[in-house]
Amino acid sequence: MASSYRNSPVCVLLILLSCCAGCCFGFGTFGFDFHHRYSDPVKGILAVDDLPKKGSFAYYSALAHRDRYFRLRGRGLAAQGNDKTPLTFSAGNDTYRLNSLGFLHYTNVSVGQPALSFIVALDTGSDLFWLPCDCVSCVHGLNSSSGQVIDFNIYSPNTSSTSSKVPCNSTLCELQKQCPSAGSNCPYQVRYLSDGTMSTGFLVEDVLHLATDEKQSKSVDSRISFGCGRVQTGSFLDGAAPNGLFGLGMDKTSVPSILANQGLIPNSFSMCFGSDGTGRISFGDKGSPGQGETPFSLRQTHPTYNITITQVSVGGNAVNFEFSAIFDSGTSFTYLNDPAYTQISETFNSLAKEKRETSTSDLPFEYCYVLSPNQTNFEYPVVNLTMKGGGPFFVNDPIVIVSSEPKGLYLYCLGVVKSDNVNIIGREYPIANNISLFHNCYSY
């Protein structure tokens, strides 16, 4: 089977659910828009224009470099329910992909009283939401190519009338052994897989300003716990998540879990990524009727958004074999180890009609094919994945189009990178129009 290339927006819907005794419960939903760091809307917000051109060798090389340099640690998910309205951030549910800030997706959140806004990175690969706070080491702003200085807000518990400290005897305090007494401020420290990348501080509680995700939205304020990040190191000082990180994992410390425990939403959320770098996030989204579902494969120590794939089909050639993979919004590409990588890539290569280009050392992709400058149409093998439970998920446009203007070279590449360890389905590898993932229950 083959598919003709087309450039159209693709949406990935990630529903995180938690179920009890075979039943799923739901509440309302809240939403936010988000944006990729290199997207045009974010360039406008930050006045940053000295970025790699989308589709260039430099663009995809930078994405892969960021993946290697800034791979975060945990993952998580949660449940369907009744008919309360979804929630989103008070500033809107938009998200933006910001390539100059680590190729991550960002959204604008509002915290405290008086309310302060922060441009935070969204990450399903970690749990804690933290903000730069009374900083010893953090980024206070950016210099744009035009020379304009863009100042970031820095949170301080002393300037918010609704702020309070989280004591060490709180159930959310994971470093109680480091506390001198039960009433002391609860410390936190999050180490990320990138060498030397860390956020350290103490937990605070304050108001997160939300709104119902509907045409006539209503304001909803929720008291949440988050990290007052006094010291940031590594990637956080080099452009990735400089103004805070919004963890979306399964742990009790994540904001979706906190909102669900307060009864505001079901323990679920959805994220949609558009090809233009914009997107949306909605808390409490229950998905659409009839969509495919698959269970998570959970670890007891640190549960993540880990699913099991039981069959791979490339160009109509289906092979049954099982492997697990993690959905991670903080990773750009899809990384697969063997045998999955070899099975998919070699089958794709055997069916590709264009000549393979082997001199692509500047790219993270191994399988790329030459297009003529005037070529407007071409076909490539369709890729389908079957998840545990039997649900097929179609990979929309499993390729990336790459141009090298100095060389006059135009390529399309299979958008998969070989991994030596964990399998990760990244943000730039859209599987179908929506995916629903459920913890402890699934149905078709």
GROMACS .gro file of C-alpha atoms in nm:
model
  444
    1MET     CA    1   0.000   0.000   0.000
    2ALA     CA    2   0.114   0.354  -0.067
    3SER     CA    3   0.002   0.700   0.025
    4SER     CA    4   0.036   1.028  -0.160
    5TYR     CA    5   0.206   1.304   0.034
    6ARG     CA    6   0.000   1.600   0.143
    7ASN     CA    7   0.074   1.883   0.380
    8SER     CA    8  -0.219   1.904   0.620
    9PRO     CA    9  -0.260   1.967   0.994
   10VAL     CA   10  -0.245   1.656   1.209
   11CYS     CA   11  -0.393   1.631   1.556
   12VAL     CA   12  -0.281   1.387   1.824
   13LEU     CA   13  -0.530   1.344   2.106
   14LEU     CA   14  -0.382   1.193   2.419
   15ILE     CA   15  -0.647   1.098   2.675
   16LEU     CA   16  -0.505   1.003   3.012
   17LEU     CA   17  -0.738   0.798   3.226
   18SER     CA   18  -0.749   0.624   3.562
   19CYS     CA   19  -1.013   0.359   3.630
   20CYS     CA   20  -1.135   0.187   3.943
   21ALA     CA   21  -1.307  -0.153   3.964
   22GLY     CA   22  -1.358  -0.151   3.589
   23CYS     CA   23  -1.547   0.179   3.595
   24CYS     CA   24  -1.431   0.519   3.473
   25PHE     CA   25  -1.557   0.841   3.626
   26GLY     CA   26  -1.550   1.193   3.481
   27PHE     CA   27  -1.610   1.556   3.564
   28GLY     CA   28  -1.539   1.882   3.384
   29THR     CA   29  -1.270   1.995   3.143
   30PHE     CA   30  -1.038   2.293   3.117
   31GLY     CA   31  -0.815   2.377   2.822
   32PHE     CA   32  -0.519   2.581   2.698
   33ASP     CA   33  -0.364   2.651   2.362
   34PHE     CA   34   0.004   2.566   2.326
   35HIS     CA   35   0.276   2.643   2.078
   36HIS     CA   36   0.605   2.497   1.959
   37ARG     CA   37   0.909   2.702   2.036
   38TYR     CA   38   0.983   2.754   1.663
   39SER     CA   39   0.628   2.827   1.553
   40ASP     CA   40   0.537   3.161   1.395
   41PRO     CA   41   0.298   3.258   1.679
   42VAL     CA   42   0.575   3.211   1.933
   43LYS     CA   43   0.826   3.399   1.722
   44GLY     CA   44   0.579   3.685   1.738
   45ILE     CA   45   0.538   3.655   2.113
   46LEU     CA   46   0.910   3.639   2.185
   47ALA     CA   47   1.031   3.849   1.889
   48VAL     CA   48   1.283   3.578   1.809
   49ASP     CA   49   1.350   3.525   1.439
   50ASP     CA   50   1.703   3.383   1.415
   51LEU     CA   51   1.582   3.023   1.405
   52PRO     CA   52   1.644   2.734   1.164
   53LYS     CA   53   1.408   2.730   0.869
   54LYS     CA   54   1.147   2.459   0.910
   55GLY     CA   55   1.225   2.165   0.683
   56SER     CA   56   1.596   2.245   0.657
   57PHE     CA   57   1.883   2.016   0.753
   58ALA     CA   58   1.959   2.252   1.043
   59TYR     CA   59   1.601   2.234   1.167
   60TYR     CA   60   1.590   1.855   1.199
   61SER     CA   61   1.948   1.833   1.323
   62ALA     CA   62   1.861   2.080   1.598
   63LEU     CA   63   1.551   1.881   1.692
   64ALA     CA   64   1.753   1.563   1.724
   65HIS     CA   65   2.024   1.742   1.921
   66ARG     CA   66   1.764   1.869   2.165
   67ASP     CA   67   1.622   1.518   2.203
   68ARG     CA   68   1.967   1.385   2.293
   69TYR     CA   69   2.040   1.675   2.526
   70PHE     CA   70   1.707   1.715   2.701
   71ARG     CA   71   1.539   1.378   2.759
   72LEU     CA   72   1.316   1.400   3.068
   73ARG     CA   73   1.250   1.126   3.317
   74GLY     CA   74   0.891   1.001   3.400
   75ARG     CA   75   0.552   0.948   3.224
   76GLY     CA   76   0.177   0.892   3.327
   77LEU     CA   77  -0.210   0.868   3.245
   78ALA     CA   78  -0.582   0.858   3.363
   79ALA     CA   79  -1.017   0.823   3.299
   80GLN     CA   80  -1.343   0.880   3.119
   81GLY     CA   81  -1.656   1.013   3.276
   82ASN     CA   82  -1.972   1.220   3.291
   83ASP     CA   83  -2.066   1.554   3.146
   84LYS     CA   84  -1.886   1.835   3.328
   85THR     CA   85  -1.719   2.094   3.107
   86PRO     CA   86  -1.346   2.055   3.035
   87LEU     CA   87  -1.103   2.308   3.182
   88THR     CA   88  -0.815   2.500   3.031
   89PHE     CA   89  -0.583   2.781   3.133
   90SER     CA   90  -0.736   3.122   3.191
   91ALA     CA   91  -0.522   3.275   2.915
   92GLY     CA   92  -0.662   3.024   2.665
   93ASN     CA   93  -0.593   2.668   2.554
   94ASP     CA   94  -0.338   2.757   2.284
   95THR     CA   95   0.001   2.594   2.282
   96TYR     CA   96   0.305   2.689   2.076
   97ARG     CA   97   0.608   2.493   1.958
   98LEU     CA   98   0.915   2.704   2.036
   99ASN     CA   99   1.220   2.568   1.860
  100SER     CA  100   1.449   2.838   1.996
  101LEU     CA  101   1.354   2.719   2.345
  102GLY     CA  102   1.436   2.351   2.319
  103PHE     CA  103   1.189   2.249   2.044
  104LEU     CA  104   0.926   2.204   2.314
  105HIS     CA  105   0.558   2.297   2.319
  106TYR     CA  106   0.471   2.590   2.545
  107THR     CA  107   0.161   2.745   2.691
  108ASN     CA  108   0.081   3.054   2.895
  109VAL     CA  109  -0.023   2.986   3.256
  110SER     CA  110  -0.137   3.233   3.519
  111VAL     CA  111  -0.056   3.183   3.888
  112GLY     CA  112  -0.100   3.372   4.216
  113GLN     CA  113  -0.267   3.693   4.332
  114PRO     CA  114  -0.204   3.931   4.170
  115ALA     CA  115  -0.182   3.694   3.876
  116LEU     CA  116   0.151   3.650   3.699
  117SER     CA  117   0.189   3.485   3.358
  118PHE     CA  118   0.457   3.231   3.269
  119ILE     CA  119   0.548   3.064   2.938
  120VAL     CA  120   0.594   2.705   3.052
  121ALA     CA  121   0.704   2.395   2.860
  122LEU     CA  122   0.456   2.105   2.851
  123ASP     CA  123   0.600   1.763   2.928
  124THR     CA  124   0.426   1.428   2.963
  125GLY     CA  125   0.764   1.281   3.057
  126SER     CA  126   0.777   1.436   3.405
  127ASP     CA  127   0.535   1.508   3.688
  128LEU     CA  128   0.613   1.825   3.880
  129PHE     CA  129   0.503   2.172   3.770
  130TRP     CA  130   0.771   2.422   3.872
  131LEU     CA  131   0.837   2.792   3.813
  132PRO     CA  132   1.151   3.005   3.851
  133CYS     CA  133   1.111   3.144   4.199
  134ASP     CA  134   1.325   3.378   4.413
  135CYS     CA  135   1.606   3.257   4.191
  136VAL     CA  136   1.963   3.183   4.283
  137SER     CA  137   2.017   3.038   3.934
  138CYS     CA  138   1.761   3.081   3.655
  139VAL     CA  139   1.693   3.266   3.330
  140HIS     CA  140   1.544   3.612   3.377
  141GLY     CA  141   1.486   3.694   3.011
  142LEU     CA  142   1.587   3.654   2.647
  143ASN     CA  143   1.765   3.876   2.398
  144SER     CA  144   1.594   3.883   2.060
  145SER     CA  145   1.781   3.919   1.732
  146SER     CA  146   1.656   4.277   1.711
  147GLY     CA  147   1.823   4.357   2.041
  148GLN     CA  148   1.500   4.369   2.237
  149VAL     CA  149   1.514   4.220   2.586
  150ILE     CA  150   1.218   3.999   2.675
  151ASP     CA  151   1.183   3.984   3.053
  152PHE     CA  152   1.033   3.677   3.220
  153ASN     CA  153   0.818   3.690   3.531
  154ILE     CA  154   0.981   3.532   3.836
  155TYR     CA  155   0.748   3.388   4.099
  156SER     CA  156   0.787   3.481   4.466
  157PRO     CA  157   0.572   3.347   4.752
  158ASN     CA  158   0.620   3.678   4.932
  159THR     CA  159   0.445   3.882   4.663
  160SER     CA  160   0.140   3.658   4.615
  161SER     CA  161  -0.133   3.703   4.876
  162THR     CA  162  -0.264   3.350   4.809
  163SER     CA  163   0.069   3.168   4.843
  164SER     CA  164   0.155   2.929   5.125
  165LYS     CA  165   0.436   2.683   5.192
  166VAL     CA  166   0.387   2.306   5.167
  167PRO     CA  167   0.507   2.148   5.495
  168CYS     CA  168   0.716   1.835   5.517
  169ASN     CA  169   0.428   1.635   5.665
  170SER     CA  170   0.222   1.686   5.347
  171THR     CA  171   0.138   1.373   5.149
  172LEU     CA  172   0.286   1.550   4.844
  173CYS     CA  173   0.628   1.585   5.007
  174GLU     CA  174   0.858   1.317   4.866
  175LEU     CA  175   1.178   1.430   5.042
  176GLN     CA  176   1.055   1.411   5.401
  177LYS     CA  177   1.382   1.249   5.511
  178GLN     CA  178   1.561   1.574   5.429
  179CYS     CA  179   1.332   1.780   5.654
  180PRO     CA  180   1.455   1.896   5.997
  181SER     CA  181   1.095   1.890   6.128
  182ALA     CA  182   0.743   1.802   6.014
  183GLY     CA  183   0.650   2.169   5.981
  184SER     CA  184   0.952   2.267   5.772
  185ASN     CA  185   0.917   2.369   5.409
  186CYS     CA  186   0.910   2.062   5.186
  187PRO     CA  187   1.215   2.056   4.958
  188TYR     CA  188   1.212   1.914   4.607
  189GLN     CA  189   1.479   1.818   4.359
  190VAL     CA  190   1.409   1.686   4.008
  191ARG     CA  191   1.698   1.541   3.810
  192TYR     CA  192   1.649   1.500   3.436
  193LEU     CA  193   1.829   1.255   3.210
  194SER     CA  194   2.028   1.527   3.041
  195ASP     CA  195   2.364   1.564   3.214
  196GLY     CA  196   2.358   1.833   3.480
  197THR     CA  197   1.995   1.934   3.420
  198MET     CA  198   1.809   1.984   3.745
  199SER     CA  199   1.550   2.197   3.922
  200THR     CA  200   1.579   2.244   4.298
  201GLY     CA  201   1.375   2.438   4.551
  202PHE     CA  202   1.076   2.387   4.779
  203LEU     CA  203   0.706   2.321   4.729
  204VAL     CA  204   0.447   2.596   4.758
  205GLU     CA  205   0.073   2.614   4.716
  206ASP     CA  206  -0.102   2.889   4.522
  207VAL     CA  207  -0.391   2.955   4.286
  208LEU     CA  208  -0.375   2.834   3.926
  209HIS     CA  209  -0.616   3.039   3.716
  210LEU     CA  210  -0.826   2.820   3.486
  211ALA     CA  211  -1.136   2.857   3.271
  212THR     CA  212  -1.400   2.621   3.137
  213ASP     CA  213  -1.315   2.509   2.785
  214GLU     CA  214  -1.630   2.628   2.609
  215LYS     CA  215  -1.752   2.928   2.409
  216GLN     CA  216  -1.889   3.110   2.713
  217SER     CA  217  -1.599   3.027   2.942
  218LYS     CA  218  -1.619   3.072   3.318
  219SER     CA  219  -1.326   3.141   3.548
  220VAL     CA  220  -1.221   2.858   3.777
  221ASP     CA  221  -0.942   2.894   4.033
  222SER     CA  222  -0.772   2.590   4.181
  223ARG     CA  223  -0.519   2.576   4.463
  224ILE     CA  224  -0.234   2.355   4.349
  225SER     CA  225   0.109   2.258   4.477
  226PHE     CA  226   0.410   2.328   4.258
  227GLY     CA  227   0.783   2.379   4.278
  228CYS     CA  228   0.935   2.712   4.375
  229GLY     CA  229   1.245   2.658   4.163
  230ARG     CA  230   1.529   2.852   4.318
  231VAL     CA  231   1.810   2.676   4.130
  232GLN     CA  232   1.796   2.558   3.768
  233THR     CA  233   2.095   2.399   3.597
  234GLY     CA  234   2.196   2.245   3.264
  235SER     CA  235   1.948   2.273   2.977
  236PHE     CA  236   1.724   2.506   3.177
  237LEU     CA  237   1.995   2.773   3.153
  238ASP     CA  238   2.062   2.705   2.784
  239GLY     CA  239   1.719   2.775   2.639
  240ALA     CA  240   1.496   2.478   2.728
  241ALA     CA  241   1.200   2.561   2.954
  242PRO     CA  242   1.358   2.885   3.082
  243ASN     CA  243   1.034   3.011   3.240
  244GLY     CA  244   0.907   2.690   3.399
  245LEU     CA  245   0.804   2.335   3.318
  246PHE     CA  246   0.452   2.192   3.338
  247GLY     CA  247   0.476   1.819   3.415
  248LEU     CA  248   0.180   1.614   3.293
  249GLY     CA  249   0.277   1.272   3.426
  250MET     CA  250   0.082   1.019   3.634
  251ASP     CA  251   0.223   1.102   3.975
  252LYS     CA  252   0.006   1.262   4.245
  253THR     CA  253   0.216   1.579   4.221
  254SER     CA  254   0.115   1.653   3.859
  255VAL     CA  255  -0.150   1.919   3.796
  256PRO     CA  256  -0.394   1.682   3.617
  257SER     CA  257  -0.381   1.451   3.919
  258ILE     CA  258  -0.434   1.741   4.159
  259LEU     CA  259  -0.733   1.874   3.962
  260ALA     CA  260  -0.885   1.525   3.952
  261ASN     CA  261  -0.837   1.478   4.327
  262GLN     CA  262  -1.021   1.807   4.381
  263GLY     CA  263  -1.315   1.676   4.178
  264LEU     CA  264  -1.281   1.942   3.909
  265ILE     CA  265  -1.211   1.702   3.622
  266PRO     CA  266  -1.176   1.332   3.551
  267ASN     CA  267  -0.813   1.227   3.573
  268SER     CA  268  -0.765   1.288   3.202
  269PHE     CA  269  -0.641   1.542   2.953
  270SER     CA  270  -0.594   1.578   2.579
  271MET     CA  271  -0.328   1.746   2.369
  272CYS     CA  272  -0.359   1.827   2.001
  273PHE     CA  273  -0.057   1.919   1.786
  274GLY     CA  274  -0.096   2.105   1.457
  275SER     CA  275   0.158   2.101   1.176
  276ASP     CA  276   0.204   2.479   1.209
  277GLY     CA  277   0.345   2.446   1.561
  278THR     CA  278   0.026   2.542   1.743
  279GLY     CA  279  -0.199   2.317   1.944
  280ARG     CA  280  -0.445   2.285   2.230
  281ILE     CA  281  -0.455   2.122   2.571
  282SER     CA  282  -0.774   2.041   2.760
  283PHE     CA  283  -0.806   1.894   3.111
  284GLY     CA  284  -1.092   1.650   3.162
  285ASP     CA  285  -1.142   1.583   2.791
  286LYS     CA  286  -1.324   1.249   2.753
  287GLY     CA  287  -1.243   1.193   2.388
  288SER     CA  288  -1.487   1.100   2.114
  289PRO     CA  289  -1.728   0.804   2.086
  290GLY     CA  290  -1.599   0.498   1.907
  291GLN     CA  291  -1.232   0.586   1.924
  292GLY     CA  292  -0.981   0.305   1.972
  293GLU     CA  293  -0.840   0.240   2.317
  294THR     CA  294  -0.543   0.054   2.458
  295PRO     CA  295  -0.423  -0.001   2.816
  296PHE     CA  296  -0.103   0.130   2.963
  297SER     CA  297   0.176  -0.104   3.060
  298LEU     CA  298   0.255   0.038   3.402
  299ARG     CA  299   0.564   0.006   3.615
  300GLN     CA  300   0.508   0.009   3.989
  301THR     CA  301   0.805   0.233   4.069
  302HIS     CA  302   0.739   0.514   3.823
  303PRO     CA  303   0.435   0.472   3.596
  304THR     CA  304   0.462   0.627   3.252
  305TYR     CA  305   0.251   0.664   2.939
  306ASN     CA  306   0.379   0.329   2.816
  307ILE     CA  307   0.179   0.129   2.560
  308THR     CA  308   0.229  -0.209   2.392
  309ILE     CA  309   0.241  -0.251   2.014
  310THR     CA  310   0.161  -0.601   1.887
  311GLN     CA  311   0.178  -0.561   1.508
  312VAL     CA  312   0.350  -0.336   1.256
  313SER     CA  313   0.229  -0.296   0.898
  314VAL     CA  314   0.438  -0.117   0.635
  315GLY     CA  315   0.293  -0.090   0.286
  316GLY     CA  316   0.038  -0.358   0.370
  317ASN     CA  317   0.304  -0.605   0.488
  318ALA     CA  318   0.206  -0.691   0.846
  319VAL     CA  319   0.441  -0.854   1.097
  320ASN     CA  320   0.336  -0.968   1.444
  321PHE     CA  321   0.584  -0.887   1.717
  322GLU     CA  322   0.546  -0.711   2.050
  323PHE     CA  323   0.731  -0.415   2.192
  324SER     CA  324   0.651  -0.130   2.428
  325ALA     CA  325   0.692   0.243   2.369
  326ILE     CA  326   0.642   0.562   2.565
  327PHE     CA  327   0.442   0.862   2.446
  328ASP     CA  328   0.647   1.171   2.529
  329SER     CA  329   0.552   1.527   2.431
  330GLY     CA  330   0.900   1.640   2.537
  331THR     CA  331   1.069   1.435   2.263
  332SER     CA  332   1.053   1.552   1.902
  333PHE     CA  333   1.103   1.235   1.701
  334THR     CA  334   1.020   0.867   1.739
  335TYR     CA  335   1.307   0.652   1.866
  336LEU     CA  336   1.294   0.275   1.822
  337ASN     CA  337   1.545   0.004   1.901
  338ASP     CA  338   1.576  -0.334   1.732
  339PRO     CA  339   1.399  -0.540   1.618
  340ALA     CA  340   1.124  -0.279   1.568
  341TYR     CA  341   1.352  -0.021   1.405
  342THR     CA  342   1.503  -0.263   1.153
  343GLN     CA  343   1.167  -0.422   1.070
  344ILE     CA  344   0.999  -0.090   0.994
  345SER     CA  345   1.290   0.086   0.822
  346GLU     CA  346   1.404  -0.200   0.598
  347THR     CA  347   1.050  -0.279   0.486
  348PHE     CA  348   0.988   0.090   0.416
  349ASN     CA  349   1.315   0.105   0.220
  350SER     CA  350   1.225  -0.199   0.008
  351LEU     CA  351   0.899  -0.034  -0.098
  352ALA     CA  352   1.019   0.323  -0.152
  353LYS     CA  353   1.026   0.420  -0.521
  354GLU     CA  354   1.273   0.708  -0.508
  355LYS     CA  355   1.652   0.671  -0.491
  356ARG     CA  356   1.790   0.650  -0.139
  357GLU     CA  357   2.030   0.928  -0.038
  358THR     CA  358   2.310   0.797   0.184
  359SER     CA  359   2.509   1.118   0.245
  360THR     CA  360   2.280   1.250   0.519
  361SER     CA  361   2.517   1.254   0.816
  362ASP     CA  362   2.382   1.594   0.921
  363LEU     CA  363   2.038   1.443   0.970
  364PRO     CA  364   1.919   1.211   1.247
  365PHE     CA  365   1.735   0.996   0.990
  366GLU     CA  366   1.895   0.695   0.824
  367TYR     CA  367   1.643   0.636   0.544
  368CYS     CA  368   1.603   0.937   0.313
  369TYR     CA  369   1.503   0.954  -0.053
  370VAL     CA  370   1.581   1.208  -0.326
  371LEU     CA  371   1.306   1.421  -0.480
  372SER     CA  372   1.355   1.621  -0.796
  373PRO     CA  373   1.317   2.000  -0.753
  374ASN     CA  374   1.002   2.002  -0.967
  375GLN     CA  375   0.848   1.690  -0.816
  376THR     CA  376   0.516   1.776  -0.650
  377ASN     CA  377   0.370   1.429  -0.599
  378PHE     CA  378   0.517   1.106  -0.474
  379GLU     CA  379   0.404   0.794  -0.296
  380TYR     CA  380   0.541   0.634   0.017
  381PRO     CA  381   0.449   0.317   0.210
  382VAL     CA  382   0.166   0.347   0.461
  383VAL     CA  383   0.262   0.266   0.820
  384ASN     CA  384   0.005   0.120   1.063
  385LEU     CA  385   0.054   0.012   1.423
  386THR     CA  386  -0.172  -0.228   1.611
  387MET     CA  387  -0.188  -0.171   1.986
  388LYS     CA  388  -0.258  -0.423   2.259
  389GLY     CA  389  -0.630  -0.499   2.252
  390GLY     CA  390  -0.646  -0.503   1.874
  391GLY     CA  391  -0.688  -0.137   1.792
  392PRO     CA  392  -0.518  -0.018   1.469
  393PHE     CA  393  -0.361   0.327   1.473
  394PHE     CA  394  -0.269   0.484   1.141
  395VAL     CA  395   0.045   0.693   1.123
  396ASN     CA  396  -0.039   1.010   0.933
  397ASP     CA  397   0.257   1.119   0.722
  398PRO     CA  398   0.534   0.903   0.878
  399ILE     CA  399   0.783   1.106   0.675
  400VAL     CA  400   0.955   1.442   0.702
  401ILE     CA  401   1.037   1.664   0.405
  402VAL     CA  402   1.389   1.806   0.415
  403SER     CA  403   1.547   2.071   0.195
  404SER     CA  404   1.909   2.180   0.164
  405GLU     CA  405   1.910   2.506  -0.029
  406PRO     CA  406   2.289   2.533  -0.077
  407LYS     CA  407   2.295   2.182  -0.226
  408GLY     CA  408   1.962   2.215  -0.403
  409LEU     CA  409   1.868   1.884  -0.245
  410TYR     CA  410   1.513   1.782  -0.159
  411LEU     CA  411   1.448   1.466   0.040
  412TYR     CA  412   1.178   1.282   0.221
  413CYS     CA  413   1.287   1.072   0.517
  414LEU     CA  414   1.126   0.805   0.731
  415GLY     CA  415   1.077   1.000   1.054
  416VAL     CA  416   1.220   0.736   1.288
  417VAL     CA  417   1.558   0.746   1.465
  418LYS     CA  418   1.742   0.436   1.586
  419SER     CA  419   1.762   0.406   1.965
  420ASP     CA  420   2.000   0.204   2.179
  421ASN     CA  421   1.757   0.172   2.470
  422VAL     CA  422   1.401   0.290   2.527
  423ASN     CA  423   1.134   0.317   2.255
  424ILE     CA  424   0.972   0.662   2.244
  425ILE     CA  425   0.689   0.785   2.024
  426GLY     CA  426   0.762   1.154   1.996
  427ARG     CA  427   0.558   1.458   1.915
  428GLU     CA  428   0.662   1.480   1.546
  429TYR     CA  429   0.536   1.127   1.463
  430PRO     CA  430   0.157   1.172   1.454
  431ILE     CA  431  -0.040   0.852   1.501
  432ALA     CA  432  -0.389   0.895   1.354
  433ASN     CA  433  -0.607   1.192   1.435
  434ASN     CA  434  -0.649   1.088   1.795
  435ILE     CA  435  -0.528   0.829   2.042
  436SER     CA  436  -0.698   0.732   2.366
  437LEU     CA  437  -0.492   0.562   2.632
  438PHE     CA  438  -0.651   0.421   2.946
  439HIS     CA  439  -0.498   0.304   3.271
  440ASN     CA  440  -0.641  -0.032   3.387
  441CYS     CA  441  -0.930  -0.047   3.139
  442TYR     CA  442  -0.993  -0.044   2.768
  443SER     CA  443  -1.272  -0.126   2.526
  444TYR     CA  444  -1.343  -0.143   2.152
   0.00000   0.00000   0.00000
